PDB file of C-alpha atoms and ligand atoms in Angstrom:
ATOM      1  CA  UNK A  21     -16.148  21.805 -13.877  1.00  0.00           C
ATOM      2  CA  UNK A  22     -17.488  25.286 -14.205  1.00  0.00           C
ATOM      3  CA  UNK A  23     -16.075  28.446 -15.261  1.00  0.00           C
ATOM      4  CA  UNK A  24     -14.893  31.275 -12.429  1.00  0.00           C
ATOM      5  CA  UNK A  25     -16.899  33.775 -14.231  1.00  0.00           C
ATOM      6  CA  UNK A  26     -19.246  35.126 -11.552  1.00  0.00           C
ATOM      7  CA  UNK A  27     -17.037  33.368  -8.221  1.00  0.00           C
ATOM      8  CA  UNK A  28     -16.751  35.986  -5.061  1.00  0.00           C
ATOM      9  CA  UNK A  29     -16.781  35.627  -1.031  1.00  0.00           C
ATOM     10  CA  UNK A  30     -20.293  36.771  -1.158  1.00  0.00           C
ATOM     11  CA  UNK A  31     -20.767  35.013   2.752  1.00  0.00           C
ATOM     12  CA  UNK A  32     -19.206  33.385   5.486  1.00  0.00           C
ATOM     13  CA  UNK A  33     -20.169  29.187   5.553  1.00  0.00           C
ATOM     14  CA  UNK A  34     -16.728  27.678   6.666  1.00  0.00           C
ATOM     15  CA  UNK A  35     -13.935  29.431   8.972  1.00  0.00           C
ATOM     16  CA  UNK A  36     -11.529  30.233   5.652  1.00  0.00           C
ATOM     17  CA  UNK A  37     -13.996  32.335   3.922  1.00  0.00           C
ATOM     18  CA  UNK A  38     -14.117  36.200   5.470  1.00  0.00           C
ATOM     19  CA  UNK A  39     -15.544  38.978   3.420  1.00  0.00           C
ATOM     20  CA  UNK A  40     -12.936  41.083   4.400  1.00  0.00           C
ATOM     21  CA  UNK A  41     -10.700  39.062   2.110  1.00  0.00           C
ATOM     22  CA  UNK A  42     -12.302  38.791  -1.658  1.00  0.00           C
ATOM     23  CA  UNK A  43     -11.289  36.883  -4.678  1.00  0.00           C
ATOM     24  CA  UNK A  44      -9.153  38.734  -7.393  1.00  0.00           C
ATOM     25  CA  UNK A  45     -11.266  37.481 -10.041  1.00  0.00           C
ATOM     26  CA  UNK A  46      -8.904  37.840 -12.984  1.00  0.00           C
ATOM     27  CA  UNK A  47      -6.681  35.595 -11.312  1.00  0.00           C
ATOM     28  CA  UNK A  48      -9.396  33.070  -9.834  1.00  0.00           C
ATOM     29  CA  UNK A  49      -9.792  32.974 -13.765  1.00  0.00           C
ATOM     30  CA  UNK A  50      -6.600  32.741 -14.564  1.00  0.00           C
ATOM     31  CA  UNK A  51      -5.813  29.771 -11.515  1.00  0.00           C
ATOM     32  CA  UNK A  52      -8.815  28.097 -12.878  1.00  0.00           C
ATOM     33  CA  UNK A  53      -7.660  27.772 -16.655  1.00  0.00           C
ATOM     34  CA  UNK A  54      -4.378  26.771 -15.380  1.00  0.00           C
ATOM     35  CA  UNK A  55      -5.904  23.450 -13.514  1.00  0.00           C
ATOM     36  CA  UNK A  56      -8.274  23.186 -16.485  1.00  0.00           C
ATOM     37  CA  UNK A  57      -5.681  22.875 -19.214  1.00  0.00           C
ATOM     38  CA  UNK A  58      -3.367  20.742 -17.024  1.00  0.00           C
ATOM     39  CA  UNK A  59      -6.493  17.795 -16.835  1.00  0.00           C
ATOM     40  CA  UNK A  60      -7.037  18.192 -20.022  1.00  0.00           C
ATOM     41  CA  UNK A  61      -3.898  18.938 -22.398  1.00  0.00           C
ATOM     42  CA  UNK A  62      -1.740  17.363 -19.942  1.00  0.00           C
ATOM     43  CA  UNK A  63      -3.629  14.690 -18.304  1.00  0.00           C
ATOM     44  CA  UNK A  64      -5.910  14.056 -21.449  1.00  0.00           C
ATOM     45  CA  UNK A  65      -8.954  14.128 -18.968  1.00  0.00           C
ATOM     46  CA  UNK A  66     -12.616  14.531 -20.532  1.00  0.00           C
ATOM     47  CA  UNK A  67     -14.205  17.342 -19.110  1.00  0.00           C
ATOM     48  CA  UNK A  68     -17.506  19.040 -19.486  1.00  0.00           C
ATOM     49  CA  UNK A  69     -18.427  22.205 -18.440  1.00  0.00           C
ATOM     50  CA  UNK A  70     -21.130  23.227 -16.378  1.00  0.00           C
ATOM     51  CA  UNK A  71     -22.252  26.962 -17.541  1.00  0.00           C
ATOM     52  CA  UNK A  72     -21.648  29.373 -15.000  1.00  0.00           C
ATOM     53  CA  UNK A  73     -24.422  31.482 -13.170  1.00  0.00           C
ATOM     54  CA  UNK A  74     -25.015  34.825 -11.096  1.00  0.00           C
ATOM     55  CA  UNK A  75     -25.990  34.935  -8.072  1.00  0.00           C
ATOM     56  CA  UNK A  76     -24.474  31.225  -7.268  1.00  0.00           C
ATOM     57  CA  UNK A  77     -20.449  32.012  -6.801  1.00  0.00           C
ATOM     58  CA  UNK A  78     -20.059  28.665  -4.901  1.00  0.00           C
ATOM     59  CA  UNK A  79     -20.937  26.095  -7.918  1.00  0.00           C
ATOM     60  CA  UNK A  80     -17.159  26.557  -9.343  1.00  0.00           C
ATOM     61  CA  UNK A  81     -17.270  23.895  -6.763  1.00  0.00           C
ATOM     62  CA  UNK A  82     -18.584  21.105  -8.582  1.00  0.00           C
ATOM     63  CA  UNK A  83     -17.431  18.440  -6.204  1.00  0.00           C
ATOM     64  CA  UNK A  84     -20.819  19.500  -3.918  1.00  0.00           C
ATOM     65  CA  UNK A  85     -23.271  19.390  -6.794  1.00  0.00           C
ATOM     66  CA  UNK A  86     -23.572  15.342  -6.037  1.00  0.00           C
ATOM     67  CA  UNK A  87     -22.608  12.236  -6.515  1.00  0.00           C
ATOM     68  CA  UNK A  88     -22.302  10.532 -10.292  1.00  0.00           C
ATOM     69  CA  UNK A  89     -22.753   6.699 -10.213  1.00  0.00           C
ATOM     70  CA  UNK A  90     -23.226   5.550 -13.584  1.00  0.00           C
ATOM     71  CA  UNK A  91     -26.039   7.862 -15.792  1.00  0.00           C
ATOM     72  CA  UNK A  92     -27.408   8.641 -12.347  1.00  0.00           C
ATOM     73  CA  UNK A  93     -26.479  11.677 -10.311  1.00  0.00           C
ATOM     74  CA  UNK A  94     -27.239  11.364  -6.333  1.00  0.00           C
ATOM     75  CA  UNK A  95     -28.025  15.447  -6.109  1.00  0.00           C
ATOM     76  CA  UNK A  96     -26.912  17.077  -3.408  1.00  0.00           C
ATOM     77  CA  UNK A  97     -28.989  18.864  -0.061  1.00  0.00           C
ATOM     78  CA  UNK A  98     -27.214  21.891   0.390  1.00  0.00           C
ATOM     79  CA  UNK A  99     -26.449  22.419   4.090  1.00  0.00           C
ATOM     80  CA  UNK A 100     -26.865  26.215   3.597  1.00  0.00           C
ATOM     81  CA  UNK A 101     -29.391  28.761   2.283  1.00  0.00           C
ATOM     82  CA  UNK A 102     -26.806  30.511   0.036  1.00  0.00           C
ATOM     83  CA  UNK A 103     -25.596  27.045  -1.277  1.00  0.00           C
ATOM     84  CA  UNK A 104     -28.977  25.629  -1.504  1.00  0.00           C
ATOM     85  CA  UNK A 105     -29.901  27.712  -4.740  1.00  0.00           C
ATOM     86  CA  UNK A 106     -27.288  25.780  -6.878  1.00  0.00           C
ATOM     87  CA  UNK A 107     -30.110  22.553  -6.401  1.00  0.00           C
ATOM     88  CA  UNK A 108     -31.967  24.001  -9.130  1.00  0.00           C
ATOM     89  CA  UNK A 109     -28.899  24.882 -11.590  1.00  0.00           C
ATOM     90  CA  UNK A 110     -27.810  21.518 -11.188  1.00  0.00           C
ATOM     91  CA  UNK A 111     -30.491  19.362 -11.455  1.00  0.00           C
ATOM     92  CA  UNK A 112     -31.425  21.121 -14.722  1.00  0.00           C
ATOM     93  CA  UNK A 113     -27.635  20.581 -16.373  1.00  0.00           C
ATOM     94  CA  UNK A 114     -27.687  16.980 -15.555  1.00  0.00           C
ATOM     95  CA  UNK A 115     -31.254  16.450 -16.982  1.00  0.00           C
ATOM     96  CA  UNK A 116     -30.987  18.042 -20.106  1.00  0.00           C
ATOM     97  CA  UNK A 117     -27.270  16.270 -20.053  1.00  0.00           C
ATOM     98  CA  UNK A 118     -29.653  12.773 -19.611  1.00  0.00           C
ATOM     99  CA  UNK A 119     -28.794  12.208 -16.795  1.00  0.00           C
ATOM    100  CA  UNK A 120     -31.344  10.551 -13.926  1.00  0.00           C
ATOM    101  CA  UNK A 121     -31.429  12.875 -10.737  1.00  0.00           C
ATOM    102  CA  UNK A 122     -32.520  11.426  -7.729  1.00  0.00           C
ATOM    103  CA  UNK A 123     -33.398  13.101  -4.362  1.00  0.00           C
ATOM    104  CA  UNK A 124     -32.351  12.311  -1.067  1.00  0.00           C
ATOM    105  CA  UNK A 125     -34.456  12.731   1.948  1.00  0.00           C
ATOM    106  CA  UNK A 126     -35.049  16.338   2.114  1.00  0.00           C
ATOM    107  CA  UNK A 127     -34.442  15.795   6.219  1.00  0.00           C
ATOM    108  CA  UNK A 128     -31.063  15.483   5.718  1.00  0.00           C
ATOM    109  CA  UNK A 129     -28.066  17.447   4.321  1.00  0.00           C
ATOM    110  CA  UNK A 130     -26.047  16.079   1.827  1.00  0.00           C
ATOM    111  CA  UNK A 131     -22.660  17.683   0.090  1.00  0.00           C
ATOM    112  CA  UNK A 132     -21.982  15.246  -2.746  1.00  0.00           C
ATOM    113  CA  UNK A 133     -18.397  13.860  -3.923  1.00  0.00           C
ATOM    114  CA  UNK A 134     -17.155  16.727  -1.419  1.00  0.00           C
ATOM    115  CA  UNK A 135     -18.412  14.015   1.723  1.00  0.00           C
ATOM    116  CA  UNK A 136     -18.520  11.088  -0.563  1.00  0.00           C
ATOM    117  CA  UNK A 137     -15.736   8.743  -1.799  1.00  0.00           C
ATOM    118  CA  UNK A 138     -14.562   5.764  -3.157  1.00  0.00           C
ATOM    119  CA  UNK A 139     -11.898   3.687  -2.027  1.00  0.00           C
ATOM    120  CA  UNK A 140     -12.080   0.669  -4.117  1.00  0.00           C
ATOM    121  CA  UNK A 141     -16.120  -0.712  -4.231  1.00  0.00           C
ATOM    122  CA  UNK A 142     -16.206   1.086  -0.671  1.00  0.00           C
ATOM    123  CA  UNK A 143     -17.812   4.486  -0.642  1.00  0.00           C
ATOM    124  CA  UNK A 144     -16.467   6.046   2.748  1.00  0.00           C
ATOM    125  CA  UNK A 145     -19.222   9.132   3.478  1.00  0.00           C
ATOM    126  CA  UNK A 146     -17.869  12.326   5.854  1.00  0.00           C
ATOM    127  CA  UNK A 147     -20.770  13.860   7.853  1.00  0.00           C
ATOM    128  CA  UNK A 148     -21.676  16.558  10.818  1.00  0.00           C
ATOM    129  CA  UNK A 149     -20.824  19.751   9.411  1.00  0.00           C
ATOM    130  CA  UNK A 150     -22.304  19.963   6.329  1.00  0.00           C
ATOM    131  CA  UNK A 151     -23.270  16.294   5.340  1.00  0.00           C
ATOM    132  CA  UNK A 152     -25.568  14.462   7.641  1.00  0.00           C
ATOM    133  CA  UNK A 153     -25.090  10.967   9.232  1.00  0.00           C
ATOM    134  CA  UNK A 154     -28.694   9.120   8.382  1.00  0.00           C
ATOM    135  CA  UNK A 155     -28.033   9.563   4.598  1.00  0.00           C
ATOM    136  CA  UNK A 156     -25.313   7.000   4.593  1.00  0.00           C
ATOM    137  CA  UNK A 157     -28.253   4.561   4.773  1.00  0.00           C
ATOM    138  CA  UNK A 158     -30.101   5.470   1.871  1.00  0.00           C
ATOM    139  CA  UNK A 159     -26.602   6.375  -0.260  1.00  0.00           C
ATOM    140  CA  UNK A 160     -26.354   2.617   0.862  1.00  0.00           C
ATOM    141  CA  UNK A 161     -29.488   1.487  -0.457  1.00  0.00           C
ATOM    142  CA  UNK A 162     -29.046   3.411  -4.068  1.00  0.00           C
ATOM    143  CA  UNK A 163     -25.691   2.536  -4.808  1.00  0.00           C
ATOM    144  CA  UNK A 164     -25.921  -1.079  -3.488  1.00  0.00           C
ATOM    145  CA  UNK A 165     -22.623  -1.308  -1.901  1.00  0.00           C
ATOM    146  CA  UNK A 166     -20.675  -0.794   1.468  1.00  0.00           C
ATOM    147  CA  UNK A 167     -20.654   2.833   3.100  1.00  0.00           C
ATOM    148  CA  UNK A 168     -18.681   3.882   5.567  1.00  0.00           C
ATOM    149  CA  UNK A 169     -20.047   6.864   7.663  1.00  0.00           C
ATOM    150  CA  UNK A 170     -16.962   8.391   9.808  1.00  0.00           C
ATOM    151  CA  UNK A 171     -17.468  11.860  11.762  1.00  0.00           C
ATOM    152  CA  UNK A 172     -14.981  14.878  10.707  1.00  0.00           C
ATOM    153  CA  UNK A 173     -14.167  16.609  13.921  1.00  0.00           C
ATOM    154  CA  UNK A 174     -12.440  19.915  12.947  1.00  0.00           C
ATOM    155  CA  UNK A 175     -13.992  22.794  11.731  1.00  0.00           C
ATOM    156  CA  UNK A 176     -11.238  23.638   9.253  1.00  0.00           C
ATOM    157  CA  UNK A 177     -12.275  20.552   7.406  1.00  0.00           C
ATOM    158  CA  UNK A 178     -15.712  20.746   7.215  1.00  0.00           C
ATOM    159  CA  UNK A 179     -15.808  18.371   4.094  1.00  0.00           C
ATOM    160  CA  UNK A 180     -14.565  14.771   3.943  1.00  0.00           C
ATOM    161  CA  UNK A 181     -12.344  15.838   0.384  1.00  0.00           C
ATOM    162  CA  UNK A 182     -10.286  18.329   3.045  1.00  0.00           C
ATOM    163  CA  UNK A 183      -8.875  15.725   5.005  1.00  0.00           C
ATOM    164  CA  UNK A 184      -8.983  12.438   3.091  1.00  0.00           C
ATOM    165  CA  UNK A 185      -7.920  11.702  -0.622  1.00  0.00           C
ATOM    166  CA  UNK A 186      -8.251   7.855  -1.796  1.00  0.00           C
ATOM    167  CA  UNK A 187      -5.554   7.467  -4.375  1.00  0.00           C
ATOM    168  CA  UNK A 188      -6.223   4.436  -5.301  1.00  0.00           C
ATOM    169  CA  UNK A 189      -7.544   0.551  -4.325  1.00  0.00           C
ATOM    170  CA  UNK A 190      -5.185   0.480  -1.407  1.00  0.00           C
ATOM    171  CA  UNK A 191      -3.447   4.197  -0.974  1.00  0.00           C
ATOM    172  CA  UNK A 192      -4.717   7.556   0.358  1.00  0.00           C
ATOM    173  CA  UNK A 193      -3.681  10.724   2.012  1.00  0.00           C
ATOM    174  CA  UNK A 194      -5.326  11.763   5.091  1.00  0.00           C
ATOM    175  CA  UNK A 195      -5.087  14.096   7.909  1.00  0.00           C
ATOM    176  CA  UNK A 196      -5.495  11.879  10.625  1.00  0.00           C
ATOM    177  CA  UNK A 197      -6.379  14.625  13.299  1.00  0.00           C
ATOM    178  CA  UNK A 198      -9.528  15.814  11.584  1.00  0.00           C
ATOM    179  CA  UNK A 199     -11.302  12.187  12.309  1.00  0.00           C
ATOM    180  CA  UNK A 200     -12.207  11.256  15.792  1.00  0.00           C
ATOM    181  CA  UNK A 201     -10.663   7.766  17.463  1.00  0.00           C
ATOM    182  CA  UNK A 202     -13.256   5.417  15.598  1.00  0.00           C
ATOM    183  CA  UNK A 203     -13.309   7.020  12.050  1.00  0.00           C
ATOM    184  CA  UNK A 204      -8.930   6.569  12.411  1.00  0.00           C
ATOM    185  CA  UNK A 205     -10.232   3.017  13.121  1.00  0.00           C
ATOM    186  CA  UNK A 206     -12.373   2.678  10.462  1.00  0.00           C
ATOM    187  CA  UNK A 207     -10.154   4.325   7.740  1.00  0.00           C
ATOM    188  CA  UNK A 208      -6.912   2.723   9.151  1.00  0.00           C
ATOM    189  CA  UNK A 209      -8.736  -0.941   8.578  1.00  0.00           C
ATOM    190  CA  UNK A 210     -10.243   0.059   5.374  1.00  0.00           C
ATOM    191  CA  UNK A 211      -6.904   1.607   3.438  1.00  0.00           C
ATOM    192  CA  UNK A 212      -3.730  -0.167   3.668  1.00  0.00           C
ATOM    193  CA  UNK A 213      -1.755   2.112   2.975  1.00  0.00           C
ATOM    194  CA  UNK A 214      -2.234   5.681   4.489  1.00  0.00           C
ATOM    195  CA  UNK A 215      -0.389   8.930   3.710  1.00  0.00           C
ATOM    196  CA  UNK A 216      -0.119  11.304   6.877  1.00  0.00           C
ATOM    197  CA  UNK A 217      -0.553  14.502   5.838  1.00  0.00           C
ATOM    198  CA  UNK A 218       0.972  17.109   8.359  1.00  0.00           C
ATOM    199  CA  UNK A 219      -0.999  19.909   9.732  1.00  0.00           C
ATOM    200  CA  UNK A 220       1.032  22.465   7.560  1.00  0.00           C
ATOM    201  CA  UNK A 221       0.235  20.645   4.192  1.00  0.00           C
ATOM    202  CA  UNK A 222      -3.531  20.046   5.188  1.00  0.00           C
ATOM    203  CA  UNK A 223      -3.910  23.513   6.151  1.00  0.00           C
ATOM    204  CA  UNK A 224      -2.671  23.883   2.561  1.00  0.00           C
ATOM    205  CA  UNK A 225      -5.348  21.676   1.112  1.00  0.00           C
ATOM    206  CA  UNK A 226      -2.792  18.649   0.159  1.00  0.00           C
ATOM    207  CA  UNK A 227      -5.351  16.918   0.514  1.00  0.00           C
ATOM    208  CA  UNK A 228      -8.110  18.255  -1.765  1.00  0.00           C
ATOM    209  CA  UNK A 229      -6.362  15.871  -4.718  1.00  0.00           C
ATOM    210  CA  UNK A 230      -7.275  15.098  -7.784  1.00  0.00           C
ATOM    211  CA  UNK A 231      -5.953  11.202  -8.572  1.00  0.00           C
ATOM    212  CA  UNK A 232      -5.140  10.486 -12.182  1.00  0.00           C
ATOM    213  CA  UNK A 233      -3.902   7.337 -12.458  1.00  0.00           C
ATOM    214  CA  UNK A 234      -0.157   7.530 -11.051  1.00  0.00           C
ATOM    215  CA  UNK A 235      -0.495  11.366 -11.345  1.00  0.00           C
ATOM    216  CA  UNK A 236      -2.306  13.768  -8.707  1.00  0.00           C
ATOM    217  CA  UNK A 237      -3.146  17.103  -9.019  1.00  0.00           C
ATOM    218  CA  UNK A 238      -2.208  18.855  -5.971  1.00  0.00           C
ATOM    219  CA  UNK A 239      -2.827  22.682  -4.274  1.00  0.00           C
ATOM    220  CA  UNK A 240       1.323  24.429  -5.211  1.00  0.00           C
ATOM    221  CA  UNK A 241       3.175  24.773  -1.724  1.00  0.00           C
ATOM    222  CA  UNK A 242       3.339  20.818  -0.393  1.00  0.00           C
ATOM    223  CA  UNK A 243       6.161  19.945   1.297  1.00  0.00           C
ATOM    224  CA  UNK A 244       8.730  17.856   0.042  1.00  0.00           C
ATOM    225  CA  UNK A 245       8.075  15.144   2.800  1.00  0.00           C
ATOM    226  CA  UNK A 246       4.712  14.039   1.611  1.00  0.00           C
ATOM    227  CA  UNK A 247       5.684  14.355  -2.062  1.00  0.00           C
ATOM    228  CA  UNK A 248       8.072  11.899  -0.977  1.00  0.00           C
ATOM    229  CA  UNK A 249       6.062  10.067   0.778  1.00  0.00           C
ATOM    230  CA  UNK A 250       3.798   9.903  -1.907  1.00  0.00           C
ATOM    231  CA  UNK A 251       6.904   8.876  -4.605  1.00  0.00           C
ATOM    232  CA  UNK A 252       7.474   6.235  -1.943  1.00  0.00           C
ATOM    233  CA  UNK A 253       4.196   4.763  -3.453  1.00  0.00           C
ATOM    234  CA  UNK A 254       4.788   5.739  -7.154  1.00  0.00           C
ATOM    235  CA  UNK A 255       2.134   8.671  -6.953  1.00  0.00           C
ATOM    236  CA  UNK A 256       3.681  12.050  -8.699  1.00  0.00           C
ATOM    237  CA  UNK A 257       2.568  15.352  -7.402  1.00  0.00           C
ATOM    238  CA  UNK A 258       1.459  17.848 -10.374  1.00  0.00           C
ATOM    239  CA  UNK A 259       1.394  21.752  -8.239  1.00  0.00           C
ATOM    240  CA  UNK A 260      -1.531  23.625  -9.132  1.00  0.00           C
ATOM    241  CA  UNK A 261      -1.904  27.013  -7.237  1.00  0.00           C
ATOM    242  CA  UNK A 262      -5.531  28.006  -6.737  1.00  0.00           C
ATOM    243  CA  UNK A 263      -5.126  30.091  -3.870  1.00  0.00           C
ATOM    244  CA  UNK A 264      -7.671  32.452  -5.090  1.00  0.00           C
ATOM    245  CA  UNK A 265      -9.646  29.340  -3.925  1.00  0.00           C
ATOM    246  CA  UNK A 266      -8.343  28.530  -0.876  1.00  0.00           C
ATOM    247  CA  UNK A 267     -10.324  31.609   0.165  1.00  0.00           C
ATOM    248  CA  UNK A 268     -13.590  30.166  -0.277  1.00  0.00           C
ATOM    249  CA  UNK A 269     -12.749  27.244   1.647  1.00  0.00           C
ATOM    250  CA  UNK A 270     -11.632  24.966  -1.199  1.00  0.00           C
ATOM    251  CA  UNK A 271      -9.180  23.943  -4.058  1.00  0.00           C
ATOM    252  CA  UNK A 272      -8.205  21.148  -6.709  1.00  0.00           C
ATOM    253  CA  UNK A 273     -10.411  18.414  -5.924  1.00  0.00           C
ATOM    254  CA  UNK A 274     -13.725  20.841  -4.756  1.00  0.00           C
ATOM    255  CA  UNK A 275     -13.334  22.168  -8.315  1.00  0.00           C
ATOM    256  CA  UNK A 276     -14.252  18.607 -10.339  1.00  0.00           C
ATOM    257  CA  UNK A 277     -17.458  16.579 -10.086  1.00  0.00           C
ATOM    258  CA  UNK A 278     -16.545  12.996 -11.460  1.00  0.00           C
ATOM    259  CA  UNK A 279     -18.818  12.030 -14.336  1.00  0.00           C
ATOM    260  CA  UNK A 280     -17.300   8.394 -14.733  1.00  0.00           C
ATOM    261  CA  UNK A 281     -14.526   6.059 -13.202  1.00  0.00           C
ATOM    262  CA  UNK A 282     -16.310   5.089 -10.467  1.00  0.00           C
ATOM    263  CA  UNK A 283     -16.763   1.364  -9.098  1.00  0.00           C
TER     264      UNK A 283
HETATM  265  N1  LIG B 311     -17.251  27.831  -0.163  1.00  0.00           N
HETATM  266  C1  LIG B 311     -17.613  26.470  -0.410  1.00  0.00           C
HETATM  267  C2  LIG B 311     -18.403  25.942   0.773  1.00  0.00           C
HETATM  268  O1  LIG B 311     -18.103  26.307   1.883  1.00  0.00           O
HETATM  269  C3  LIG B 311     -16.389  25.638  -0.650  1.00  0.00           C
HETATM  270  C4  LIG B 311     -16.722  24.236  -1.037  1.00  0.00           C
HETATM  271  C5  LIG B 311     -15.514  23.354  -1.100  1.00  0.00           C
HETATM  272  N2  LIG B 311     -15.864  22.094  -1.635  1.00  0.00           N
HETATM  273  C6  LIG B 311     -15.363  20.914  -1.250  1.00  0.00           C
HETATM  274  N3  LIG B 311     -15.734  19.868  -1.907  1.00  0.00           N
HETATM  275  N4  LIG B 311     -14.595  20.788  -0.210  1.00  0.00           N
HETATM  276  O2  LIG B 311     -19.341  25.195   0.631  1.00  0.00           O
END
């Protein structure tokens, strides 16, 4: 994770960010702790903290610097120019962390955990508006295992941890209507057992999820439906509200990186 310290709208990259509405950075701060000591005093999750910088008010979302397979961090190709000058931040915490970085075509864009996830040994990859399709080949090739490249087709939820949250082997929440009719294929064959997420509690970022074990760390505001739904499956909803984040486009799950707990 890092730190709110220096985190503003400072641009416009994704239709919920407008500098017309800025951050109240005492409570960003404030938000931020909240989730913080929930994973860790509650949850008794590890976490490490990735110092915060000026001039780079997008790294609080750690879920874009990468993707963490083992020691080895896949680093990220920032879509944008204003995004872009996190590569160097990061690839200096995860060396001196010891940590091997390796690059990705510099072609192609790349967005880290925030297009990238597991759902069992499966990594399924989210590209066109910020990732970009032809890296699912090489992420293939470095991880040695199965990935699954599916389009996103709304704006709104530009990255794949918007739409679709794998909960665990066989479970996930999605937002159906933000995948076209072949990535519903490919996700509907992949996870048995799918959580619709309405349009309301998307909008809301229900599903930008953190997965504990049984226990996920949700965006406050859900609606009792899908926490139903999701008791249904013996998954319990922990609120969070980071809607100081929301404004830049993002909340629970763009907030972590994970370091380890992968396939
Ligand atoms: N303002 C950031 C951006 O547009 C938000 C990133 C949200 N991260 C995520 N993993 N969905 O890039």
């Amino acid at each position: 994770m890092c730190r709110p310290t220096y985190y503003t709208i400072a641009y416009e990259i994704n239709p919920w960010m407008s500098l017309k509405r800025q951050v109240d950075g005492a409570r960003a701060r404030l938000q931020w702790e909240r989730l913080y000591s929930l994973l860790t005093r509650r949850l008794g999750v590890r976490v490490r903290c990735l110092p915060p910088q000026r001039g780079v008010p997008d790294l609080v979302f750690t879920a874009n610097a990468g993707l963490v397979h083992g020691r080895t961090i896949i680093r990220s190709n920032f879509r944008h120019p204003e995004r872009e000058r996190e590569e160097p931040v990061i690839e200096r915490y995860f060396k001196r962390s010891g940590f091997r970085v390796v690059h990705l075509n510099p072609r192609y864009h790349f967005e880290g955990e925030g297009d990238a996830l597991w759902v069992d040994e499966t990594l399924v990859f989210g590209f066109r508006f910020r990732s970009e399709a032809p890296i699912h080949e090489e992420l293939a090739r470095l991880l040695g295992r199965e990935v699954l490249p599916v389009e996103l087709s709304d704006r709104r939820f530009y990255h794949l941890d918007t739409c679709f949250c794998p909960l665990d082997a066989d479970t996930a929440l999605w937002f159906p209507q933000a995948f076209d009719r072949y990535g519903r294929r490919v996700l509907e064959r992949l996870v048995p057992h799918l959580v619709d997420v309405s349009e309301a509690d998307a909008a809301r970022f229900a599903c930008n999820a953190i997965p504990i074990g049984r226990a996920v760390v949700m965006q406050a505001g859900a609606s009792a439906a899908l926490r139903r739904r999701m008791s249904h499956r013996r998954f319990e909803a922990h609120a969070v509200d980071l809607s100081e984040f929301l404004k830049a486009g993002g909340s629970a799950k763009c907030l972590v990186l994970r370091l380890s707990g992968h396939p």
